[in-house]
Short mmCIF file of C-alpha atoms in Angstrom, two decimals:
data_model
loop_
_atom_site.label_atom_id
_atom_site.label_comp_id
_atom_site.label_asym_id
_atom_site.label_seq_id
_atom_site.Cartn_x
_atom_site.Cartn_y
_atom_site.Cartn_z
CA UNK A 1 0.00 0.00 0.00
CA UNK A 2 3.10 2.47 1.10
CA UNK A 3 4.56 1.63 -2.44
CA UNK A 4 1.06 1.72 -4.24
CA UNK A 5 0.97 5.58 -2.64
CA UNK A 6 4.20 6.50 -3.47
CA UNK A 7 4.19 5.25 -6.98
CA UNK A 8 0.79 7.49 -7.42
CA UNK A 9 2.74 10.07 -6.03
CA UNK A 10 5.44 10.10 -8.16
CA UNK A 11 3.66 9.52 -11.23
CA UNK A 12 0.40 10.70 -10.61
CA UNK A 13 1.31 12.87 -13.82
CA UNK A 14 1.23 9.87 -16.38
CA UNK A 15 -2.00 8.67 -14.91
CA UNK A 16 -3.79 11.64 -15.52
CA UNK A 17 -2.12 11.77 -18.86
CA UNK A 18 -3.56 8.32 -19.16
CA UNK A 19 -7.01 9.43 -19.00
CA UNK A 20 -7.13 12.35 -20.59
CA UNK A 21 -5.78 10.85 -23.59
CA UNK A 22 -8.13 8.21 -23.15
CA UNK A 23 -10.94 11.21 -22.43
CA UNK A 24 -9.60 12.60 -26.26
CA UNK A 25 -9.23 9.64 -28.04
CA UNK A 26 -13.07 8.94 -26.79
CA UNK A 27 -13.70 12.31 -27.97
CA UNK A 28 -12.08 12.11 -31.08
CA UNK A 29 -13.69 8.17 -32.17
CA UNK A 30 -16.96 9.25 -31.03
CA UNK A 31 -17.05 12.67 -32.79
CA UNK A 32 -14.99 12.41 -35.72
CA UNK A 33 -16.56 10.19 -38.37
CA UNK A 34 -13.09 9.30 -40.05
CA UNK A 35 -11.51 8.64 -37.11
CA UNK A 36 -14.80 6.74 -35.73
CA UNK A 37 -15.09 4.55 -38.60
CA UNK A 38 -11.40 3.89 -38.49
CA UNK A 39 -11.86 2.87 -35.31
CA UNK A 40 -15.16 0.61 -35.62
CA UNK A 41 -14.01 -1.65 -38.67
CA UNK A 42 -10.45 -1.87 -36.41
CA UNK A 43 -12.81 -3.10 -33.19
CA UNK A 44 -14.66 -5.17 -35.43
CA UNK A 45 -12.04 -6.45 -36.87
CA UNK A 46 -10.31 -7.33 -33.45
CA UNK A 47 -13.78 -8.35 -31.84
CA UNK A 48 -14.06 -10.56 -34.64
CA UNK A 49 -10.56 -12.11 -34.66
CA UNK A 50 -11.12 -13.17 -30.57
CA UNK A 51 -14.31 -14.00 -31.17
CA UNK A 52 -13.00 -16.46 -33.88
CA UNK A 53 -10.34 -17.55 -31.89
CA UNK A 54 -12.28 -18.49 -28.95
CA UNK A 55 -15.01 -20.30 -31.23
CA UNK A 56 -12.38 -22.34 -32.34
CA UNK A 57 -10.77 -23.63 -28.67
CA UNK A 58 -14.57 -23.96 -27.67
CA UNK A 59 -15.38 -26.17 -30.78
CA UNK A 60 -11.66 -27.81 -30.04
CA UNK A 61 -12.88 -28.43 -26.67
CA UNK A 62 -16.40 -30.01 -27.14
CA UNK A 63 -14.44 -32.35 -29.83
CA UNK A 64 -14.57 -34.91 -27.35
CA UNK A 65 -18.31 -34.62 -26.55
CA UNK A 66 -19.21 -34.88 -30.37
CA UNK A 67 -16.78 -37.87 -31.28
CA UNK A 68 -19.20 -39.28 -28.30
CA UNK A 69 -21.93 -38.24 -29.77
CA UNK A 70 -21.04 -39.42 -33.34
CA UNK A 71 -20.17 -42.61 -32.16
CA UNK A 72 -23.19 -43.78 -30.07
CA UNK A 73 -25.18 -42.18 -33.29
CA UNK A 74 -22.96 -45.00 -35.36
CA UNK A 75 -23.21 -47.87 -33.17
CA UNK A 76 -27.75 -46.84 -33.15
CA UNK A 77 -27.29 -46.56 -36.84
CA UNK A 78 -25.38 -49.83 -36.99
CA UNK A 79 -27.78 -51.71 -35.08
CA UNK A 80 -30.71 -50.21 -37.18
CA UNK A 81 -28.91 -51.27 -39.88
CA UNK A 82 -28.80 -54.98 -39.13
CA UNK A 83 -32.27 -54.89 -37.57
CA UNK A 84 -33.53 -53.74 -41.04
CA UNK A 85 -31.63 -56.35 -42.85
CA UNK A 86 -32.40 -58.95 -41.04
CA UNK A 87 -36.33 -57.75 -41.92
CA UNK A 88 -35.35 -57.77 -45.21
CA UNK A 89 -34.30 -61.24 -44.97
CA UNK A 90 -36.99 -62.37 -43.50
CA UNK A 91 -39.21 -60.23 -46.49
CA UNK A 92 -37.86 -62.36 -48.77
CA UNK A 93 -39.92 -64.94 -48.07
CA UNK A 94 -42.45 -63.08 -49.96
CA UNK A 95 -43.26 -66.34 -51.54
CA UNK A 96 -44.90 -67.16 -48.21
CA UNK A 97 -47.60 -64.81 -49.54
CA UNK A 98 -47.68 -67.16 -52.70
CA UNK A 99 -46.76 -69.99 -50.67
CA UNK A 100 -50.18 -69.67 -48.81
CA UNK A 101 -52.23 -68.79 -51.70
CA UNK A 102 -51.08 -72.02 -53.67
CA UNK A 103 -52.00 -74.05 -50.44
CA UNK A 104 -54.98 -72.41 -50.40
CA UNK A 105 -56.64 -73.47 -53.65
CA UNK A 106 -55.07 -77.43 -52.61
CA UNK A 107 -57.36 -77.02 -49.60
CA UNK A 108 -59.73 -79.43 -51.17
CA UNK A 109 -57.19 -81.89 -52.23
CA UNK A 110 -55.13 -84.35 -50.39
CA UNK A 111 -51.83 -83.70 -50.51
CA UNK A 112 -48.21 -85.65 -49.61
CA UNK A 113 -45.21 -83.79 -48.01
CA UNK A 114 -41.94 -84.88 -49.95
CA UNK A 115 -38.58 -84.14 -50.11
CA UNK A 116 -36.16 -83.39 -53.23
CA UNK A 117 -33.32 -85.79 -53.30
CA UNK A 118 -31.90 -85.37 -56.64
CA UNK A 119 -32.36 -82.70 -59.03
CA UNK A 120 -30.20 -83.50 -62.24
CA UNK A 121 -30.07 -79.94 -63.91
CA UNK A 122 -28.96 -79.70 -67.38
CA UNK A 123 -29.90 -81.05 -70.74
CA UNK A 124 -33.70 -81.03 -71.80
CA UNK A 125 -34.72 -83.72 -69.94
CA UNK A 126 -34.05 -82.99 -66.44
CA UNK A 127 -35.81 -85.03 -63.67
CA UNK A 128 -36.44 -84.66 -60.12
CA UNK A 129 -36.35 -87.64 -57.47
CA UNK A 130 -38.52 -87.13 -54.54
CA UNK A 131 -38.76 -89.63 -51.21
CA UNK A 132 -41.88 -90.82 -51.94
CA UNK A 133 -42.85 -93.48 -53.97
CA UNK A 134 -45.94 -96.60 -54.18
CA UNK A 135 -45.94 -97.15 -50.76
CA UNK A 136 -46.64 -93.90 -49.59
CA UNK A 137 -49.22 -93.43 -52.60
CA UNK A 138 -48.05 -91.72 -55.21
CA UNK A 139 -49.36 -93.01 -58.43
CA UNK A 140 -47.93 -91.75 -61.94
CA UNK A 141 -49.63 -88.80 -63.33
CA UNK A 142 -50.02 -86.55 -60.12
CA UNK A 143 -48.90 -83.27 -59.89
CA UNK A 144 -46.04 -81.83 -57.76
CA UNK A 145 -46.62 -78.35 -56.31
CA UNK A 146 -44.05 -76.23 -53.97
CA UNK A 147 -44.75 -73.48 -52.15
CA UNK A 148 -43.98 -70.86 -55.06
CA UNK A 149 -45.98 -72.85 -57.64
CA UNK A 150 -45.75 -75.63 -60.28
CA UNK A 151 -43.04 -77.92 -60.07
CA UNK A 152 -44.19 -81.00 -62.59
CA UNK A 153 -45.36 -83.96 -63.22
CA UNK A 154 -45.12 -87.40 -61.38
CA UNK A 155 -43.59 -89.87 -64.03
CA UNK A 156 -42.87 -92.97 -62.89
CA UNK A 157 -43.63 -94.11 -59.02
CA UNK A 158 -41.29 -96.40 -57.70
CA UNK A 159 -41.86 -98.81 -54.12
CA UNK A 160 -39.80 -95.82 -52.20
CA UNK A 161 -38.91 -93.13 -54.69
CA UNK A 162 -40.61 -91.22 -57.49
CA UNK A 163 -39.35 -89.74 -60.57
CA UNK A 164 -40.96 -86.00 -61.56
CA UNK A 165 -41.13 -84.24 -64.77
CA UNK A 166 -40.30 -80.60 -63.53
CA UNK A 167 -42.05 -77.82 -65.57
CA UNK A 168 -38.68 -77.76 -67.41
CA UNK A 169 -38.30 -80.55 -69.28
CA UNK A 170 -39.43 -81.07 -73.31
CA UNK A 171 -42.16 -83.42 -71.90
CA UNK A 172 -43.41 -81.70 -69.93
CA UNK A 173 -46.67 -80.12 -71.42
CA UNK A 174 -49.19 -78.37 -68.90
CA UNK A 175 -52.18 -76.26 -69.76
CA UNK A 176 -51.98 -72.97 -67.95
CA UNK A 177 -54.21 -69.90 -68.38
CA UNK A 178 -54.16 -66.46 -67.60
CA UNK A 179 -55.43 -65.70 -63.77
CA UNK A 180 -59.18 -64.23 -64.52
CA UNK A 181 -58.95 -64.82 -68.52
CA UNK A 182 -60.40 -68.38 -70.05
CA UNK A 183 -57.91 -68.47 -72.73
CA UNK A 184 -55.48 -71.12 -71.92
CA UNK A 185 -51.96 -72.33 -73.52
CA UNK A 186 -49.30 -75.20 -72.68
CA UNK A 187 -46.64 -74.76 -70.48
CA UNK A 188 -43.07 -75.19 -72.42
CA UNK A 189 -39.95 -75.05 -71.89
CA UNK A 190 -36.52 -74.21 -74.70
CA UNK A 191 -34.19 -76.03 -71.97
CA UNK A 192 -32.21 -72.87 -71.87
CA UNK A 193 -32.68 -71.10 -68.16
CA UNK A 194 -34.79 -73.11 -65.28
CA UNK A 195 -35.94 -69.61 -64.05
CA UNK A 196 -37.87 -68.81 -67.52
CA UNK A 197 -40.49 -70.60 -69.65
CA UNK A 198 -43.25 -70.08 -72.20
CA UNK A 199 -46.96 -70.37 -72.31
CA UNK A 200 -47.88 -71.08 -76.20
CA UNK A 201 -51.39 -70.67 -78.04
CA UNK A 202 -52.48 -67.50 -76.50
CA UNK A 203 -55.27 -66.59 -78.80
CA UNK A 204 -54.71 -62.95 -80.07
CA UNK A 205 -57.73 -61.38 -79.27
CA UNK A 206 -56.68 -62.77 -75.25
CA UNK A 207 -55.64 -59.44 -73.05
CA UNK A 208 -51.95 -59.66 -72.54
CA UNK A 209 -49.83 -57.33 -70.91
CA UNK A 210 -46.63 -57.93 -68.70
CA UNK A 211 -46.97 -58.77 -64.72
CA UNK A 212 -50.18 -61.11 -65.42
CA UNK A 213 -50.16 -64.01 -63.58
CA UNK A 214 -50.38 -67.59 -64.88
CA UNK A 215 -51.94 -70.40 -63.49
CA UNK A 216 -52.80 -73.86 -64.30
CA UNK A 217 -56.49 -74.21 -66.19
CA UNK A 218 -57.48 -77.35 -64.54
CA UNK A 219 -57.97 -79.00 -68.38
CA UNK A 220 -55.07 -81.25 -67.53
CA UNK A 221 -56.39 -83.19 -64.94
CA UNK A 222 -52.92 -83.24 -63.72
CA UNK A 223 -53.61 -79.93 -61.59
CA UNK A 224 -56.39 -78.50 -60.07
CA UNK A 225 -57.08 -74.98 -61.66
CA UNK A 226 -55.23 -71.95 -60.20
CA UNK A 227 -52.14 -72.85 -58.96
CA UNK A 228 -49.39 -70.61 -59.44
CA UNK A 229 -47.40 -71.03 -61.95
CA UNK A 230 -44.87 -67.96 -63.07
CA UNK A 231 -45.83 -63.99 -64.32
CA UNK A 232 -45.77 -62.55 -67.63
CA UNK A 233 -42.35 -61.13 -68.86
CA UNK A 234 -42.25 -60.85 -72.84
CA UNK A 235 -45.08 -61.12 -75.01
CA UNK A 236 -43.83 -62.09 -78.73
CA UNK A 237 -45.95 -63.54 -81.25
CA UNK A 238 -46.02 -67.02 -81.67
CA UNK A 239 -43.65 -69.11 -84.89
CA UNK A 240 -46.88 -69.01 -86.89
CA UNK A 241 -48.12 -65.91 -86.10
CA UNK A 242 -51.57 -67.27 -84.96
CA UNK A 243 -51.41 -66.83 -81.61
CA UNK A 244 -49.23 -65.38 -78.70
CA UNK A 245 -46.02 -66.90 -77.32
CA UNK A 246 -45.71 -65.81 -73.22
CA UNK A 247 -42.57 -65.59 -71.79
CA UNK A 248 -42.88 -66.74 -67.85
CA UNK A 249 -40.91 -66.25 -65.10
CA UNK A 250 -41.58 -69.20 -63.15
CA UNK A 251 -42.36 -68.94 -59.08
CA UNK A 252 -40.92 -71.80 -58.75
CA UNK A 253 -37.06 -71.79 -58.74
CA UNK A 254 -35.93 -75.27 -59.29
CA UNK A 255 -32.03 -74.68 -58.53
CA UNK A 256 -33.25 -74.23 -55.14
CA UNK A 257 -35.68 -76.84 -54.80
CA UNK A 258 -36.27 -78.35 -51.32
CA UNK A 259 -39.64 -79.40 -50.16
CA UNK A 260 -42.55 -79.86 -52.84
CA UNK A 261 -46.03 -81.44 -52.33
CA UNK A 262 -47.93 -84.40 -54.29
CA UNK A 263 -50.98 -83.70 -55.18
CA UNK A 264 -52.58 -86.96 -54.15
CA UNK A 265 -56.40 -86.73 -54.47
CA UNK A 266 -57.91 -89.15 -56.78
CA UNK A 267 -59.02 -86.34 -58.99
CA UNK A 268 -57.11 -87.14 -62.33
CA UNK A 269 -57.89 -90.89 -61.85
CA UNK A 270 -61.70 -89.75 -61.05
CA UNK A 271 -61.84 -87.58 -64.21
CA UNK A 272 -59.77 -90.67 -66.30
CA UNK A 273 -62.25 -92.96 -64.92
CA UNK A 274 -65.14 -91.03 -66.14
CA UNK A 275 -63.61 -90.37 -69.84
CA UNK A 276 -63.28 -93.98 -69.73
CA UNK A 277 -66.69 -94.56 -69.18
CA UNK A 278 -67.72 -91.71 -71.75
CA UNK A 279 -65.61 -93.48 -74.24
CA UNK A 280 -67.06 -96.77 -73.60
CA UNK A 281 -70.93 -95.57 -73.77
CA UNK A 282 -70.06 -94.15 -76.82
CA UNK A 283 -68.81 -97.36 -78.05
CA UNK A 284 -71.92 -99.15 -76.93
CA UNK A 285 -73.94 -96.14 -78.65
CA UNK A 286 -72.11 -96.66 -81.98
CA UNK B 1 2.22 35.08 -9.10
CA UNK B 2 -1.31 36.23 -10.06
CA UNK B 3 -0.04 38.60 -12.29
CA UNK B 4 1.70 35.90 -14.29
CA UNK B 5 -0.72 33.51 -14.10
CA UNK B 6 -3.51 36.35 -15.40
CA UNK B 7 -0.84 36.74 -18.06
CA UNK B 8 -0.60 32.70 -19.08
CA UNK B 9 -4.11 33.02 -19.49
CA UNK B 10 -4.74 36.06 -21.49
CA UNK B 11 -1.99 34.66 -23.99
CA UNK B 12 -3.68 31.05 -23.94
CA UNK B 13 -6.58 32.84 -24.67
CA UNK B 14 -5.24 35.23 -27.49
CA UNK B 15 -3.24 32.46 -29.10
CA UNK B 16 -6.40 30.52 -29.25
CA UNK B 17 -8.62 32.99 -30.37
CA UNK B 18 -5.56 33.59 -33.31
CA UNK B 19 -5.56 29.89 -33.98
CA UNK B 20 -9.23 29.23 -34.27
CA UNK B 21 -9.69 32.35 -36.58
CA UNK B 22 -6.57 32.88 -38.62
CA UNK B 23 -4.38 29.94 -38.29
CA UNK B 24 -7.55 27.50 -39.26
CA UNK B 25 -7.69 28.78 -42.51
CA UNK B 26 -3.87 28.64 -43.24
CA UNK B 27 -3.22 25.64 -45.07
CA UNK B 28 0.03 26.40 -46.74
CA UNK B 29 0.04 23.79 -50.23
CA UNK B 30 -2.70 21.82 -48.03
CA UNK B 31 0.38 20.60 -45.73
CA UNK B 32 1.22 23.31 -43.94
CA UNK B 33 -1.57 24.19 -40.80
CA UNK B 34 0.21 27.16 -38.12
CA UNK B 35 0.39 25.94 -34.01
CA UNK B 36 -0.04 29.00 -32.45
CA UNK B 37 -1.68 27.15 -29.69
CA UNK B 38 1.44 25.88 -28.92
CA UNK B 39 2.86 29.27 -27.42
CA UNK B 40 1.04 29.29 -24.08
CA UNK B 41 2.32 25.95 -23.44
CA UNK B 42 6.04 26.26 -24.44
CA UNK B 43 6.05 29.47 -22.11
CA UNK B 44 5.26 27.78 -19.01
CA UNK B 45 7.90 27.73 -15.99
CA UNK B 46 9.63 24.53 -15.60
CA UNK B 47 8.98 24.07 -12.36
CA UNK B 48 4.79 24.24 -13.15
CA UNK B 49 3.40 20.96 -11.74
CA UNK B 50 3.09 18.38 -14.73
CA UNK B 51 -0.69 17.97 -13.75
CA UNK B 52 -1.03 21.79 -14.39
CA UNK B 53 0.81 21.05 -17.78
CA UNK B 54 -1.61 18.30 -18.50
CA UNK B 55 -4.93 19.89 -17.58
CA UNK B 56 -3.86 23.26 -19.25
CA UNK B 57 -2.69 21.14 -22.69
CA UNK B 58 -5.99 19.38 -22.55
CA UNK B 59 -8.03 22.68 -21.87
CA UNK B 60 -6.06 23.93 -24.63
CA UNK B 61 -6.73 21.35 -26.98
CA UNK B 62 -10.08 21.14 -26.31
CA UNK B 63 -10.70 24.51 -27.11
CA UNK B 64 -8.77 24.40 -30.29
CA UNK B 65 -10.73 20.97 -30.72
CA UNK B 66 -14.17 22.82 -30.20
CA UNK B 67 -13.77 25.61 -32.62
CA UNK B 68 -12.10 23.62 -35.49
CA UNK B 69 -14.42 20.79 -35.10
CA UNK B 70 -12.40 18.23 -34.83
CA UNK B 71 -13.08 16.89 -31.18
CA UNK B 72 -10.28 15.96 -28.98
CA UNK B 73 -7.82 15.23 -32.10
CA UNK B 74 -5.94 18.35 -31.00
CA UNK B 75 -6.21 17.51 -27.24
CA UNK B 76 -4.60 14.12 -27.55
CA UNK B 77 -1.88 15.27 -29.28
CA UNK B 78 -1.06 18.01 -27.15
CA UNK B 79 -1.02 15.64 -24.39
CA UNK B 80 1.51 14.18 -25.43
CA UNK B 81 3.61 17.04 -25.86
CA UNK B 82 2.75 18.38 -22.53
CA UNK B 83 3.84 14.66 -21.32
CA UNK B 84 7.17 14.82 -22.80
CA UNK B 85 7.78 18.98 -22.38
CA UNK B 86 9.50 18.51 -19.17
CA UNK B 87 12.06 16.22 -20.98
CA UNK B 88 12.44 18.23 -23.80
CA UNK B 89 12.63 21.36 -21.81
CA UNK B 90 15.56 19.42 -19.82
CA UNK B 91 17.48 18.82 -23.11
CA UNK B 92 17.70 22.18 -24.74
CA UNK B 93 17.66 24.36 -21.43
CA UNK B 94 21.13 26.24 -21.02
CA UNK B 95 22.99 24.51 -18.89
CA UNK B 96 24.72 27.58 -16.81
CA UNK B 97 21.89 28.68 -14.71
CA UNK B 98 21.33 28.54 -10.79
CA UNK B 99 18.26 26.91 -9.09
CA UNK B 100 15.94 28.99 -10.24
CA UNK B 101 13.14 27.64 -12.54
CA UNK B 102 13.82 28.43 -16.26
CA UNK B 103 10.88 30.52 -17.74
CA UNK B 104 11.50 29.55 -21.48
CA UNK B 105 11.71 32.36 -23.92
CA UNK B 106 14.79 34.06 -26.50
CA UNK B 107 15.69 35.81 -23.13
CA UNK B 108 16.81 32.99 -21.05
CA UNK B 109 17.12 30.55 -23.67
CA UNK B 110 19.02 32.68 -26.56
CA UNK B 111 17.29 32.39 -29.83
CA UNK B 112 19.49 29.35 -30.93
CA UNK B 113 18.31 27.52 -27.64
CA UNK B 114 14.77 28.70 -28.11
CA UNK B 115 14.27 28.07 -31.54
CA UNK B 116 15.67 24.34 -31.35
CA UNK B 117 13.33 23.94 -28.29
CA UNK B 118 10.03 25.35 -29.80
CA UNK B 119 11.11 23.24 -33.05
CA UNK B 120 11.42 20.17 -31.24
CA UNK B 121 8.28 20.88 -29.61
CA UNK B 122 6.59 21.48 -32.29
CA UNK B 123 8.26 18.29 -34.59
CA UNK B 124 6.09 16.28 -31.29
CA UNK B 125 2.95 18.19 -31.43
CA UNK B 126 2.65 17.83 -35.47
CA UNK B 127 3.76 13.88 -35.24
CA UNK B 128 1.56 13.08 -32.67
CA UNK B 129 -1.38 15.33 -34.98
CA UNK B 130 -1.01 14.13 -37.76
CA UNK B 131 -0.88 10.19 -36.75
CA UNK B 132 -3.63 10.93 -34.88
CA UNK B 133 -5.74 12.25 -37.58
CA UNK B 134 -4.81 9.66 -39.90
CA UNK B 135 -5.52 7.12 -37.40
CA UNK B 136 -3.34 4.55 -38.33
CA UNK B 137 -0.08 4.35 -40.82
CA UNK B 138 -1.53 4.40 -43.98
CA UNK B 139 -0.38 7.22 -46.70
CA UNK B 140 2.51 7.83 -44.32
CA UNK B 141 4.46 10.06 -47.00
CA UNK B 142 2.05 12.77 -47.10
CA UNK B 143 2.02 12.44 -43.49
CA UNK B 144 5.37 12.61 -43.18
CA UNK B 145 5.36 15.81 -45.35
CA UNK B 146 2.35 17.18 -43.70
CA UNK B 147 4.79 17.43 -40.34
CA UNK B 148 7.80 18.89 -41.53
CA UNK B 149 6.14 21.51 -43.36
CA UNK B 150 3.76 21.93 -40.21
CA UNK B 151 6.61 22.04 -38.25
CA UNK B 152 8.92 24.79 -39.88
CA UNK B 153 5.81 27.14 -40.59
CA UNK B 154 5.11 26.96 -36.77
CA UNK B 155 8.14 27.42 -35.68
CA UNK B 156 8.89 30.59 -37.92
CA UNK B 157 5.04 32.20 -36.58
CA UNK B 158 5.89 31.58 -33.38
CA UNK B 159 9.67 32.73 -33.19
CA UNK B 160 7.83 36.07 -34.75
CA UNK B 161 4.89 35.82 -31.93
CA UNK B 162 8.24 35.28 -29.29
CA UNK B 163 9.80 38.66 -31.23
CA UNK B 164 6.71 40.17 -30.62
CA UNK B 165 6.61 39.55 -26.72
CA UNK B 166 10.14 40.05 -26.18
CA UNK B 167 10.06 43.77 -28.24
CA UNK B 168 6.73 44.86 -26.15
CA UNK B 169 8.41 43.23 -22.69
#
């Protein structure tokens, strides 16, 4: 305090020199529109340089908080992520939709649960073995359904095993229609790709357009009508140009064939029994 | 005592009133502005308390400041020379003299003595002006020129105002 007072003392002088100058200066920056705006755009200029400067040590500081930030935002991303692809997975199964629907017009028909054992791919005539056979009650003749549609034909039923026709084989020849259209065609197959097939004998006049569905007609008496069979992808017109030839893209995808169904209901031996008898009345008639 | 402080402040008064309505309008090639408000202050005792320096620069100034509306530009740099007279004062007083304070003027100072004194003086007063006004260091030759010239033309008035005093003394 002694040294405080003495130092005031002795320079008392430069103190008030300090504030009169300071007293002027205010004077001259408040009055003096050069010297004010001089003096503004400097204090701006410095304002704005601190203020910069301490933005950037405060941002510099709360790094920390928004790595944390950013990271638990990740990891609730991440697990979003896999939560939505594992829906997606499970999506897939779309053909349960299909699945269902193809059950659903077998309701009325007796069907057998079997298993694909061999699946020789390649070549025109492909076959499929299932694990059923005589003793179980498969018969030639009956049709083999999976959950995403037609599969083909029972061809020969042994004691424990059966041979199938699949959809895509040169034998194979099933009448199919469009879904809510009576104009029906015969399933074929150019033994090129197992996903694709073609519906021939489309009349012209039928109402085509891409994304129709195609089921089976029920004029086979192999299937019961309206069982899925593929969807409209190309319409081209047919090697004679009478009718319409339907390129299909079949529900069922036989490179990843598992579990299929017989169709075992007496229907087609009902319906052959009954043309028999037709046939021999109309012998008798004659 | 009252007698020369009556006389300080007629000639602060006179030398103002001279500044504010002559030496205003001199602007000698636009450089050249006269200080005759400098006078009162070089003429002070040296032994005047520098807080009567400072408050009679800045009452000086202010004046000045009022009438040539340029608020406190004047002031502040007048400050500053009545902050650094003492030391100037100290530099170019003769150095054969006895105790007694040194009332500076041709008389006690000769004019060699006086005239570098009031030039030095004046050399602050139009630095510190002139920086002032321009507020910064930009166009510093034409401040630069704007000082000397200031400078010798205030010098020369007031050696003549000094020739006046010492003739009617």
């Amino acid at each position: 305090m002694q040294h405080l007072l003495e130092f005031l003392r002795k320079y008392h002088y430069l103190l008030l020199f300090i504030a009169l100058e300071i007293l002027s200066l205010t004077l001259l920056v408040r009055f003096n529109n050069f010297q004010g705006n001089v003096w503004l755009s400097g204090a701006n200029t410095a304002v704005a340089s601190v203020n910069r400067w301490y933005l950037d040590v405060w941002s510099y500081l709360n790094l920390q908080s928004a790595n944390q930030s950013l990271t638990s935002y990740n990891t609730r991303l991440q697990l979003e992520n896999d939560r939505l692809r594992e829906a997606l997975l499970t999506l897939q199964a779309d053909s349960a939709r299909k699945a269902s629907a193809v059950l659903r017009n077998l309701v009325d028909y007796e069907t057998l649960p079997a298993k694909v054992i061999s699946n020789s791919k390649g070549g025109s005539n492909s076959y499929i073995v299932i694990d059923r056979g005589q003793r179980h009650g498969v018969r030639g003749d009956m049709g083999v359904v999976s959950g995403n549609g037609v599969v083909g034909v029972v061809y020969l039923a042994g004691e424990e095993y059966s041979l199938v026709i699949p959809v895509m084989n040169n034998k194979s020849n099933i009448s199919c229609r469009i879904q809510g259209q009576r104009y029906f065609g015969y399933l074929t197959w150019d033994g090129k790709d197992s996903r694709h097939a073609y519906v021939d004998d489309i009349p012209r006049h039928a109402h085509v357009e891409k994304g129709l569905t195609i089921e089976t007609s029920g004029h086979s008496s192999v299937f019961p009508p309206g069982i899925f069979v593929g969807t409209i992808e190309t319409v081209e017109n047919s090697a004679d140009g009478q009718s319409y030839k339907l390129g299909l893209l079949l529900g069922t995808d036989f490179a990843n064939l598992r579990d299929v169904n017989v169709i075992t209901t007496p229907y087609k031996a009902a319906v052959d029994s009954l043309f028999k008898k037709a046939a021999a009345e109309d012998e008798l008639h004659q | 005592m009252s007698q020369s402080i009556f006389s300080y402040f007629a000639w602060g008064i006179a030398l103002i009133a001279l500044q504010v309505l002559v030496g205003n309008h001199i602007h000698i090639g636009g450089v050249a502005m006269p200080m005759f408000y400098l006078y009162p202050i070089l003429i002070l005792p040296s032994d005047t308390p520098r807080w009567v320096l400072l408050i009679s620069a800045f009452l000086t100034g202010i004046s000045v400041d009022i009438f040539s509306n340029t608020p406190g530009l004047t002031a502040s740099a007048l400050l500053v020379v009545a902050l650094l007279r003492p030391v100037i004062l100290q530099v170019f007083a003769p150095t054969e003299r006895g105790d007694d304070a040194l009332i500076p003027s041709v008389r006690t100072m000769e004019w060699s003595g006086f005239v570098r004194y009031t030039s030095a003086v004046c050399l602050v007063q139009a630095t510190a002006f002139y920086f002032i006004e321009a507020f910064g260091f930009f166009r510093l030759g034409s401040i630069l020129l704007s000082i000397v010239a200031t400078t010798l033309l205030s010098v020369v008035l007031i050696s003549a105002i000094e020739m006046l005093r010492m003739r009617k003394a």
